């Protein structure tokens, strides 16, 4: 199918394939030929592939018969269903909102970044999609002038959007300008416009999907309940398999925040995260949710814009569509001056061996302490949500130990007063290099990730004397997300949390930071 040229008098052949849809990429154009034939898209070779979008903007994609038959021959395809992502505005005072959901930029010119991570796992396809957004030094909307560099020193600026998708392929779009980036001060809503429709002003808040598609040609918007975007690879990635474009649109129903279900949600790093001291800060925004929608990561596709026929229909080839319904999902964020010196991370929402929703997040790093000298500390945590209960293992309520290889092996264990936990993960996947915001080089290759990790997770209750007692959770997964980053990684990293007693005691004090600032909202810092 080399031709993408069709004549007006042949458009009726697509009538079974068109349902009213507003254009999702108004940059694309429809080419017309004077020919009266259209062999490339003969109706005998095409079948409609139903995609259950919202009723007010449904779409249908068409593929060749041979391609459809190949796809539906797999068990996963036979189990697929038409799904409908539904956009819902974020309610005020939602139950699962965690502290630090908002955008933490305070308007000053200090070294600053903020990054967000959203993951959707599709167990039926054994594939995951990871969406990563970041902004660096937003006080400078464009690259620094010579005078600004003299005044503030060298800074890297801009906005990045990355997706690690199916089969380990990758896409990145980056701009050194951030004037079209926005984030809510106290809620998990943000977005950016890389390329706007010339007739529209870029959004400055989350807007309905149809309005976003109308105003934004390339960009993204995200909320706790909605994630949508379209980006184009900028050609800067030579070390990974890439796709040329990626589009996504899905809704999410949060299940776990960071804490027991029905209780006040916790700050991942404790109340001290409200202070710009132990940077970078880290917050799990949603330990587990259920997402519904579509993602597609084509290496080549075209959109045929047909204003005069019921709206628009797009056609893709040499690409693949992923539909999912109630797929396990997750989100977290980082902010501060820069990433740790080195770090590891593991996250999983897809498990076998137990009923009920289970979510695991574990991470650790070597981070710099504030001061004039370069002093670093080991820090780590493990958090598990199981059957509505949150099992928290952090440096201020116990000890975390780890053994992490340069790549391929993760062993992390911890204990607190009541429980002991251990996870072990391996992977034979070679991984995909991702970018992270760094002080030294901006958004640069800095970590290695996979979503194809084999992981086992066990939790035991402790007996009265502190010995290991009843095994309460024993599960495994072959879809764990695993990461190592920073460096140097000369050999296996064996470590243990080393929190000074004075800090450990201070973090155990039950300070309700949000409650305190609730008495004086005008003093509430951004992000909290």
PDB file of N, CA and C in Angstrom, residues 270-358:
ATOM      1  N   UNK A 270       7.822  11.302  54.069  1.00  0.00           N
ATOM      2  CA  UNK A 270       7.550  11.877  55.373  1.00  0.00           C
ATOM      3  C   UNK A 270       7.302  13.378  55.304  1.00  0.00           C
ATOM      4  N   UNK A 271       7.033  13.963  56.462  1.00  0.00           N
ATOM      5  CA  UNK A 271       6.656  15.380  56.489  1.00  0.00           C
ATOM      6  C   UNK A 271       7.795  16.299  56.049  1.00  0.00           C
ATOM      7  N   UNK A 272       9.043  15.824  56.135  1.00  0.00           N
ATOM      8  CA  UNK A 272      10.182  16.666  55.765  1.00  0.00           C
ATOM      9  C   UNK A 272      10.225  16.964  54.271  1.00  0.00           C
ATOM     10  N   UNK A 273       9.427  16.243  53.487  1.00  0.00           N
ATOM     11  CA  UNK A 273       9.393  16.513  52.047  1.00  0.00           C
ATOM     12  C   UNK A 273       8.834  17.897  51.749  1.00  0.00           C
ATOM     13  N   UNK A 274       8.191  18.510  52.732  1.00  0.00           N
ATOM     14  CA  UNK A 274       7.685  19.874  52.538  1.00  0.00           C
ATOM     15  C   UNK A 274       8.804  20.899  52.574  1.00  0.00           C
ATOM     16  N   UNK A 275      10.013  20.460  52.960  1.00  0.00           N
ATOM     17  CA  UNK A 275      11.157  21.360  53.047  1.00  0.00           C
ATOM     18  C   UNK A 275      12.154  21.026  51.943  1.00  0.00           C
ATOM     19  N   UNK A 276      12.753  22.027  51.315  1.00  0.00           N
ATOM     20  CA  UNK A 276      13.726  21.771  50.241  1.00  0.00           C
ATOM     21  C   UNK A 276      15.086  21.376  50.798  1.00  0.00           C
ATOM     22  N   UNK A 277      15.110  20.243  51.518  1.00  0.00           N
ATOM     23  CA  UNK A 277      16.347  19.824  52.178  1.00  0.00           C
ATOM     24  C   UNK A 277      16.880  18.535  51.560  1.00  0.00           C
ATOM     25  N   UNK A 278      16.131  17.438  51.738  1.00  0.00           N
ATOM     26  CA  UNK A 278      16.604  16.136  51.265  1.00  0.00           C
ATOM     27  C   UNK A 278      16.156  15.931  49.817  1.00  0.00           C
ATOM     28  N   UNK A 279      16.849  16.575  48.900  1.00  0.00           N
ATOM     29  CA  UNK A 279      16.446  16.504  47.501  1.00  0.00           C
ATOM     30  C   UNK A 279      17.274  15.467  46.749  1.00  0.00           C
ATOM     31  N   UNK A 280      16.696  14.854  45.693  1.00  0.00           N
ATOM     32  CA  UNK A 280      15.356  15.144  45.189  1.00  0.00           C
ATOM     33  C   UNK A 280      14.295  14.479  46.047  1.00  0.00           C
ATOM     34  N   UNK A 281      13.118  15.061  46.021  1.00  0.00           N
ATOM     35  CA  UNK A 281      11.983  14.475  46.710  1.00  0.00           C
ATOM     36  C   UNK A 281      11.264  13.496  45.786  1.00  0.00           C
ATOM     37  N   UNK A 282      10.460  12.650  46.398  1.00  0.00           N
ATOM     38  CA  UNK A 282       9.804  11.577  45.655  1.00  0.00           C
ATOM     39  C   UNK A 282       8.426  11.353  46.264  1.00  0.00           C
ATOM     40  N   UNK A 283       7.418  11.227  45.428  1.00  0.00           N
ATOM     41  CA  UNK A 283       6.063  10.965  45.904  1.00  0.00           C
ATOM     42  C   UNK A 283       5.375   9.974  44.982  1.00  0.00           C
ATOM     43  N   UNK A 284       4.889   8.886  45.558  1.00  0.00           N
ATOM     44  CA  UNK A 284       4.002   8.006  44.801  1.00  0.00           C
ATOM     45  C   UNK A 284       2.625   8.641  44.849  1.00  0.00           C
ATOM     46  N   UNK A 285       2.101   8.990  43.689  1.00  0.00           N
ATOM     47  CA  UNK A 285       0.803   9.666  43.614  1.00  0.00           C
ATOM     48  C   UNK A 285      -0.351   8.679  43.556  1.00  0.00           C
ATOM     49  N   UNK A 286      -0.144   7.553  42.905  1.00  0.00           N
ATOM     50  CA  UNK A 286      -1.170   6.518  42.811  1.00  0.00           C
ATOM     51  C   UNK A 286      -0.467   5.169  42.737  1.00  0.00           C
ATOM     52  N   UNK A 287      -0.511   4.427  43.835  1.00  0.00           N
ATOM     53  CA  UNK A 287       0.152   3.127  43.858  1.00  0.00           C
ATOM     54  C   UNK A 287      -0.535   2.132  42.949  1.00  0.00           C
ATOM     55  N   UNK A 288      -1.834   2.297  42.772  1.00  0.00           N
ATOM     56  CA  UNK A 288      -2.559   1.377  41.892  1.00  0.00           C
ATOM     57  C   UNK A 288      -3.843   2.021  41.413  1.00  0.00           C
ATOM     58  N   UNK A 289      -4.133   1.794  40.147  1.00  0.00           N
ATOM     59  CA  UNK A 289      -5.379   2.255  39.557  1.00  0.00           C
ATOM     60  C   UNK A 289      -5.776   1.325  38.432  1.00  0.00           C
ATOM     61  N   UNK A 290      -6.924   1.581  37.836  1.00  0.00           N
ATOM     62  CA  UNK A 290      -7.412   0.804  36.700  1.00  0.00           C
ATOM     63  C   UNK A 290      -7.656   1.763  35.549  1.00  0.00           C
ATOM     64  N   UNK A 291      -6.987   1.521  34.434  1.00  0.00           N
ATOM     65  CA  UNK A 291      -7.045   2.435  33.294  1.00  0.00           C
ATOM     66  C   UNK A 291      -7.703   1.781  32.094  1.00  0.00           C
ATOM     67  N   UNK A 292      -8.400   2.605  31.328  1.00  0.00           N
ATOM     68  CA  UNK A 292      -9.122   2.148  30.146  1.00  0.00           C
ATOM     69  C   UNK A 292      -8.858   3.104  29.000  1.00  0.00           C
ATOM     70  N   UNK A 293      -8.520   2.568  27.845  1.00  0.00           N
ATOM     71  CA  UNK A 293      -8.314   3.454  26.709  1.00  0.00           C
ATOM     72  C   UNK A 293      -7.521   2.846  25.598  1.00  0.00           C
ATOM     73  N   UNK A 294      -6.806   3.688  24.873  1.00  0.00           N
ATOM     74  CA  UNK A 294      -6.035   3.251  23.720  1.00  0.00           C
ATOM     75  C   UNK A 294      -4.682   3.927  23.713  1.00  0.00           C
ATOM     76  N   UNK A 295      -3.681   3.180  23.273  1.00  0.00           N
ATOM     77  CA  UNK A 295      -2.359   3.723  23.006  1.00  0.00           C
ATOM     78  C   UNK A 295      -1.910   3.163  21.678  1.00  0.00           C
ATOM     79  N   UNK A 296      -1.226   3.950  20.882  1.00  0.00           N
ATOM     80  CA  UNK A 296      -0.644   3.373  19.693  1.00  0.00           C
ATOM     81  C   UNK A 296       0.731   3.940  19.453  1.00  0.00           C
ATOM     82  N   UNK A 297       1.631   3.031  19.079  1.00  0.00           N
ATOM     83  CA  UNK A 297       3.034   3.391  18.905  1.00  0.00           C
ATOM     84  C   UNK A 297       3.488   3.016  17.509  1.00  0.00           C
ATOM     85  N   UNK A 298       2.942   3.635  16.478  1.00  0.00           N
ATOM     86  CA  UNK A 298       3.290   3.254  15.121  1.00  0.00           C
ATOM     87  C   UNK A 298       4.652   3.772  14.714  1.00  0.00           C
ATOM     88  N   UNK A 299       5.279   3.036  13.828  1.00  0.00           N
ATOM     89  CA  UNK A 299       6.495   3.557  13.224  1.00  0.00           C
ATOM     90  C   UNK A 299       6.154   4.389  12.004  1.00  0.00           C
ATOM     91  N   UNK A 300       4.930   4.227  11.506  1.00  0.00           N
ATOM     92  CA  UNK A 300       4.481   5.046  10.374  1.00  0.00           C
ATOM     93  C   UNK A 300       2.973   4.987  10.318  1.00  0.00           C
ATOM     94  N   UNK A 301       2.307   6.118  10.257  1.00  0.00           N
ATOM     95  CA  UNK A 301       0.865   6.111  10.042  1.00  0.00           C
ATOM     96  C   UNK A 301       0.454   7.437   9.422  1.00  0.00           C
ATOM     97  N   UNK A 302      -0.729   7.444   8.835  1.00  0.00           N
ATOM     98  CA  UNK A 302      -1.254   8.670   8.256  1.00  0.00           C
ATOM     99  C   UNK A 302      -2.663   8.879   8.747  1.00  0.00           C
ATOM    100  N   UNK A 303      -3.058  10.115   8.800  1.00  0.00           N
ATOM    101  CA  UNK A 303      -4.418  10.485   9.153  1.00  0.00           C
ATOM    102  C   UNK A 303      -5.049  11.143   7.946  1.00  0.00           C
ATOM    103  N   UNK A 304      -6.184  10.604   7.475  1.00  0.00           N
ATOM    104  CA  UNK A 304      -6.888  11.190   6.346  1.00  0.00           C
ATOM    105  C   UNK A 304      -7.958  12.121   6.885  1.00  0.00           C
ATOM    106  N   UNK A 305      -7.816  13.413   6.654  1.00  0.00           N
ATOM    107  CA  UNK A 305      -8.746  14.406   7.173  1.00  0.00           C
ATOM    108  C   UNK A 305      -9.822  14.665   6.132  1.00  0.00           C
ATOM    109  N   UNK A 306     -11.057  14.362   6.456  1.00  0.00           N
ATOM    110  CA  UNK A 306     -12.138  14.488   5.490  1.00  0.00           C
ATOM    111  C   UNK A 306     -13.259  15.290   6.128  1.00  0.00           C
ATOM    112  N   UNK A 307     -13.161  16.612   6.043  1.00  0.00           N
ATOM    113  CA  UNK A 307     -14.095  17.503   6.718  1.00  0.00           C
ATOM    114  C   UNK A 307     -15.522  17.324   6.245  1.00  0.00           C
ATOM    115  N   UNK A 308     -15.686  16.903   4.999  1.00  0.00           N
ATOM    116  CA  UNK A 308     -17.010  16.910   4.414  1.00  0.00           C
ATOM    117  C   UNK A 308     -17.746  15.589   4.601  1.00  0.00           C
ATOM    118  N   UNK A 309     -17.176  14.624   5.304  1.00  0.00           N
ATOM    119  CA  UNK A 309     -17.813  13.318   5.424  1.00  0.00           C
ATOM    120  C   UNK A 309     -17.901  12.908   6.891  1.00  0.00           C
ATOM    121  N   UNK A 310     -18.924  13.334   7.562  1.00  0.00           N
ATOM    122  CA  UNK A 310     -19.227  12.926   8.927  1.00  0.00           C
ATOM    123  C   UNK A 310     -18.148  13.298   9.942  1.00  0.00           C
ATOM    124  N   UNK A 311     -17.077  13.943   9.529  1.00  0.00           N
ATOM    125  CA  UNK A 311     -15.992  14.255  10.444  1.00  0.00           C
ATOM    126  C   UNK A 311     -14.689  13.705   9.908  1.00  0.00           C
ATOM    127  N   UNK A 312     -14.002  12.867  10.714  1.00  0.00           N
ATOM    128  CA  UNK A 312     -12.684  12.411  10.330  1.00  0.00           C
ATOM    129  C   UNK A 312     -12.534  10.926  10.621  1.00  0.00           C
ATOM    130  N   UNK A 313     -11.711  10.256   9.854  1.00  0.00           N
ATOM    131  CA  UNK A 313     -11.329   8.878  10.114  1.00  0.00           C
ATOM    132  C   UNK A 313      -9.845   8.760   9.855  1.00  0.00           C
ATOM    133  N   UNK A 314      -9.142   8.063  10.721  1.00  0.00           N
ATOM    134  CA  UNK A 314      -7.715   7.908  10.472  1.00  0.00           C
ATOM    135  C   UNK A 314      -7.424   6.463  10.157  1.00  0.00           C
ATOM    136  N   UNK A 315      -6.369   6.271   9.461  1.00  0.00           N
ATOM    137  CA  UNK A 315      -5.935   4.949   9.033  1.00  0.00           C
ATOM    138  C   UNK A 315      -4.464   4.821   9.367  1.00  0.00           C
ATOM    139  N   UNK A 316      -4.073   3.725   9.947  1.00  0.00           N
ATOM    140  CA  UNK A 316      -2.671   3.514  10.249  1.00  0.00           C
ATOM    141  C   UNK A 316      -2.230   2.183   9.664  1.00  0.00           C
ATOM    142  N   UNK A 317      -0.984   2.109   9.342  1.00  0.00           N
ATOM    143  CA  UNK A 317      -0.383   0.856   8.909  1.00  0.00           C
ATOM    144  C   UNK A 317       1.039   0.837   9.427  1.00  0.00           C
ATOM    145  N   UNK A 318       1.661  -0.283   9.314  1.00  0.00           N
ATOM    146  CA  UNK A 318       3.002  -0.433   9.877  1.00  0.00           C
ATOM    147  C   UNK A 318       3.021   0.035  11.330  1.00  0.00           C
ATOM    148  N   UNK A 319       1.917  -0.187  12.010  1.00  0.00           N
ATOM    149  CA  UNK A 319       1.787   0.229  13.404  1.00  0.00           C
ATOM    150  C   UNK A 319       0.891  -0.752  14.141  1.00  0.00           C
ATOM    151  N   UNK A 320       0.645  -0.492  15.374  1.00  0.00           N
ATOM    152  CA  UNK A 320      -0.141  -1.411  16.187  1.00  0.00           C
ATOM    153  C   UNK A 320      -0.963  -0.631  17.190  1.00  0.00           C
ATOM    154  N   UNK A 321      -2.210  -1.051  17.368  1.00  0.00           N
ATOM    155  CA  UNK A 321      -3.100  -0.404  18.321  1.00  0.00           C
ATOM    156  C   UNK A 321      -3.232  -1.287  19.563  1.00  0.00           C
ATOM    157  N   UNK A 322      -3.204  -0.645  20.687  1.00  0.00           N
ATOM    158  CA  UNK A 322      -3.381  -1.350  21.952  1.00  0.00           C
ATOM    159  C   UNK A 322      -4.626  -0.807  22.627  1.00  0.00           C
ATOM    160  N   UNK A 323      -5.582  -1.690  22.886  1.00  0.00           N
ATOM    161  CA  UNK A 323      -6.766  -1.342  23.660  1.00  0.00           C
ATOM    162  C   UNK A 323      -6.668  -2.024  25.015  1.00  0.00           C
ATOM    163  N   UNK A 324      -7.157  -1.380  26.032  1.00  0.00           N
ATOM    164  CA  UNK A 324      -7.114  -1.992  27.353  1.00  0.00           C
ATOM    165  C   UNK A 324      -8.291  -1.507  28.170  1.00  0.00           C
ATOM    166  N   UNK A 325      -8.732  -2.369  29.046  1.00  0.00           N
ATOM    167  CA  UNK A 325      -9.853  -2.058  29.930  1.00  0.00           C
ATOM    168  C   UNK A 325      -9.496  -2.506  31.333  1.00  0.00           C
ATOM    169  N   UNK A 326      -9.577  -1.579  32.289  1.00  0.00           N
ATOM    170  CA  UNK A 326      -9.217  -1.857  33.678  1.00  0.00           C
ATOM    171  C   UNK A 326      -7.808  -2.425  33.777  1.00  0.00           C
ATOM    172  N   UNK A 327      -6.880  -1.826  33.049  1.00  0.00           N
ATOM    173  CA  UNK A 327      -5.479  -2.244  33.092  1.00  0.00           C
ATOM    174  C   UNK A 327      -4.797  -1.656  34.323  1.00  0.00           C
ATOM    175  N   UNK A 328      -3.977  -2.434  35.028  1.00  0.00           N
ATOM    176  CA  UNK A 328      -3.273  -1.911  36.206  1.00  0.00           C
ATOM    177  C   UNK A 328      -2.395  -0.716  35.844  1.00  0.00           C
ATOM    178  N   UNK A 329      -2.482   0.342  36.650  1.00  0.00           N
ATOM    179  CA  UNK A 329      -1.730   1.559  36.351  1.00  0.00           C
ATOM    180  C   UNK A 329      -1.132   2.146  37.625  1.00  0.00           C
ATOM    181  N   UNK A 330      -0.211   3.092  37.427  1.00  0.00           N
ATOM    182  CA  UNK A 330       0.615   3.590  38.527  1.00  0.00           C
ATOM    183  C   UNK A 330       1.126   4.976  38.159  1.00  0.00           C
ATOM    184  N   UNK A 331       1.375   5.824  39.181  1.00  0.00           N
ATOM    185  CA  UNK A 331       1.990   7.127  38.904  1.00  0.00           C
ATOM    186  C   UNK A 331       2.822   7.595  40.092  1.00  0.00           C
ATOM    187  N   UNK A 332       3.893   8.343  39.776  1.00  0.00           N
ATOM    188  CA  UNK A 332       4.769   8.908  40.795  1.00  0.00           C
ATOM    189  C   UNK A 332       5.415  10.170  40.237  1.00  0.00           C
ATOM    190  N   UNK A 333       6.179  10.853  41.094  1.00  0.00           N
ATOM    191  CA  UNK A 333       6.839  12.080  40.652  1.00  0.00           C
ATOM    192  C   UNK A 333       8.097  12.328  41.474  1.00  0.00           C
ATOM    193  N   UNK A 334       9.002  13.149  40.916  1.00  0.00           N
ATOM    194  CA  UNK A 334      10.208  13.619  41.596  1.00  0.00           C
ATOM    195  C   UNK A 334      10.329  15.118  41.399  1.00  0.00           C
ATOM    196  N   UNK A 335      10.994  15.782  42.316  1.00  0.00           N
ATOM    197  CA  UNK A 335      11.252  17.213  42.141  1.00  0.00           C
ATOM    198  C   UNK A 335      12.428  17.634  43.021  1.00  0.00           C
ATOM    199  N   UNK A 336      13.047  18.735  42.651  1.00  0.00           N
ATOM    200  CA  UNK A 336      14.152  19.263  43.441  1.00  0.00           C
ATOM    201  C   UNK A 336      15.268  19.782  42.562  1.00  0.00           C
ATOM    202  N   UNK A 337      16.490  19.734  43.100  1.00  0.00           N
ATOM    203  CA  UNK A 337      17.630  20.264  42.381  1.00  0.00           C
ATOM    204  C   UNK A 337      18.161  19.335  41.312  1.00  0.00           C
ATOM    205  N   UNK A 338      18.086  18.035  41.535  1.00  0.00           N
ATOM    206  CA  UNK A 338      18.593  17.067  40.574  1.00  0.00           C
ATOM    207  C   UNK A 338      18.392  15.658  41.087  1.00  0.00           C
ATOM    208  N   UNK A 339      18.619  14.674  40.230  1.00  0.00           N
ATOM    209  CA  UNK A 339      18.454  13.274  40.602  1.00  0.00           C
ATOM    210  C   UNK A 339      19.568  12.835  41.562  1.00  0.00           C
ATOM    211  N   UNK A 340      19.406  11.684  42.235  1.00  0.00           N
ATOM    212  CA  UNK A 340      20.466  11.178  43.113  1.00  0.00           C
ATOM    213  C   UNK A 340      21.735  10.852  42.319  1.00  0.00           C
ATOM    214  N   UNK A 341      22.826  10.597  43.036  1.00  0.00           N
ATOM    215  CA  UNK A 341      24.081  10.219  42.388  1.00  0.00           C
ATOM    216  C   UNK A 341      23.897   8.878  41.657  1.00  0.00           C
ATOM    217  N   UNK A 342      23.274   7.921  42.309  1.00  0.00           N
ATOM    218  CA  UNK A 342      22.924   6.643  41.688  1.00  0.00           C
ATOM    219  C   UNK A 342      21.680   6.115  42.383  1.00  0.00           C
ATOM    220  N   UNK A 343      20.938   5.231  41.713  1.00  0.00           N
ATOM    221  CA  UNK A 343      19.686   4.766  42.285  1.00  0.00           C
ATOM    222  C   UNK A 343      19.239   3.457  41.654  1.00  0.00           C
ATOM    223  N   UNK A 344      18.274   2.824  42.317  1.00  0.00           N
ATOM    224  CA  UNK A 344      17.597   1.636  41.790  1.00  0.00           C
ATOM    225  C   UNK A 344      16.114   1.780  42.075  1.00  0.00           C
ATOM    226  N   UNK A 345      15.311   0.981  41.375  1.00  0.00           N
ATOM    227  CA  UNK A 345      13.853   1.141  41.489  1.00  0.00           C
ATOM    228  C   UNK A 345      13.175  -0.124  40.989  1.00  0.00           C
ATOM    229  N   UNK A 346      12.070  -0.478  41.615  1.00  0.00           N
ATOM    230  CA  UNK A 346      11.252  -1.613  41.178  1.00  0.00           C
ATOM    231  C   UNK A 346       9.797  -1.285  41.456  1.00  0.00           C
ATOM    232  N   UNK A 347       8.927  -1.624  40.510  1.00  0.00           N
ATOM    233  CA  UNK A 347       7.502  -1.354  40.687  1.00  0.00           C
ATOM    234  C   UNK A 347       6.702  -2.422  39.955  1.00  0.00           C
ATOM    235  N   UNK A 348       5.616  -2.864  40.576  1.00  0.00           N
ATOM    236  CA  UNK A 348       4.799  -3.902  39.950  1.00  0.00           C
ATOM    237  C   UNK A 348       3.364  -3.835  40.458  1.00  0.00           C
ATOM    238  N   UNK A 349       2.426  -3.976  39.524  1.00  0.00           N
ATOM    239  CA  UNK A 349       1.000  -4.032  39.847  1.00  0.00           C
ATOM    240  C   UNK A 349       0.345  -5.305  39.329  1.00  0.00           C
ATOM    241  N   UNK A 350       1.104  -6.159  38.656  1.00  0.00           N
ATOM    242  CA  UNK A 350       0.549  -7.362  38.034  1.00  0.00           C
ATOM    243  C   UNK A 350       1.168  -8.575  38.714  1.00  0.00           C
ATOM    244  N   UNK A 351       0.351  -9.293  39.505  1.00  0.00           N
ATOM    245  CA  UNK A 351       0.861 -10.411  40.284  1.00  0.00           C
ATOM    246  C   UNK A 351       0.003 -11.659  40.108  1.00  0.00           C
ATOM    247  N   UNK A 352       0.637 -12.807  40.349  1.00  0.00           N
ATOM    248  CA  UNK A 352      -0.044 -14.087  40.426  1.00  0.00           C
ATOM    249  C   UNK A 352       0.190 -14.667  41.813  1.00  0.00           C
ATOM    250  N   UNK A 353      -0.833 -15.353  42.334  1.00  0.00           N
ATOM    251  CA  UNK A 353      -0.646 -16.042  43.596  1.00  0.00           C
ATOM    252  C   UNK A 353      -1.492 -15.541  44.736  1.00  0.00           C
ATOM    253  N   UNK A 354      -2.283 -14.479  44.510  1.00  0.00           N
ATOM    254  CA  UNK A 354      -3.150 -13.962  45.568  1.00  0.00           C
ATOM    255  C   UNK A 354      -4.299 -13.204  44.938  1.00  0.00           C
ATOM    256  N   UNK A 355      -5.394 -13.132  45.658  1.00  0.00           N
ATOM    257  CA  UNK A 355      -6.540 -12.362  45.192  1.00  0.00           C
ATOM    258  C   UNK A 355      -6.433 -10.939  45.716  1.00  0.00           C
ATOM    259  N   UNK A 356      -7.200 -10.042  45.109  1.00  0.00           N
ATOM    260  CA  UNK A 356      -7.177  -8.655  45.541  1.00  0.00           C
ATOM    261  C   UNK A 356      -6.090  -7.868  44.837  1.00  0.00           C
ATOM    262  N   UNK A 357      -6.190  -6.550  44.924  1.00  0.00           N
ATOM    263  CA  UNK A 357      -5.235  -5.658  44.282  1.00  0.00           C
ATOM    264  C   UNK A 357      -3.943  -5.581  45.101  1.00  0.00           C
ATOM    265  N   UNK A 358      -2.819  -5.775  44.406  1.00  0.00           N
ATOM    266  CA  UNK A 358      -1.502  -5.717  45.036  1.00  0.00           C
ATOM    267  C   UNK A 358      -0.639  -4.733  44.265  1.00  0.00           C
TER     268      UNK A 358
END
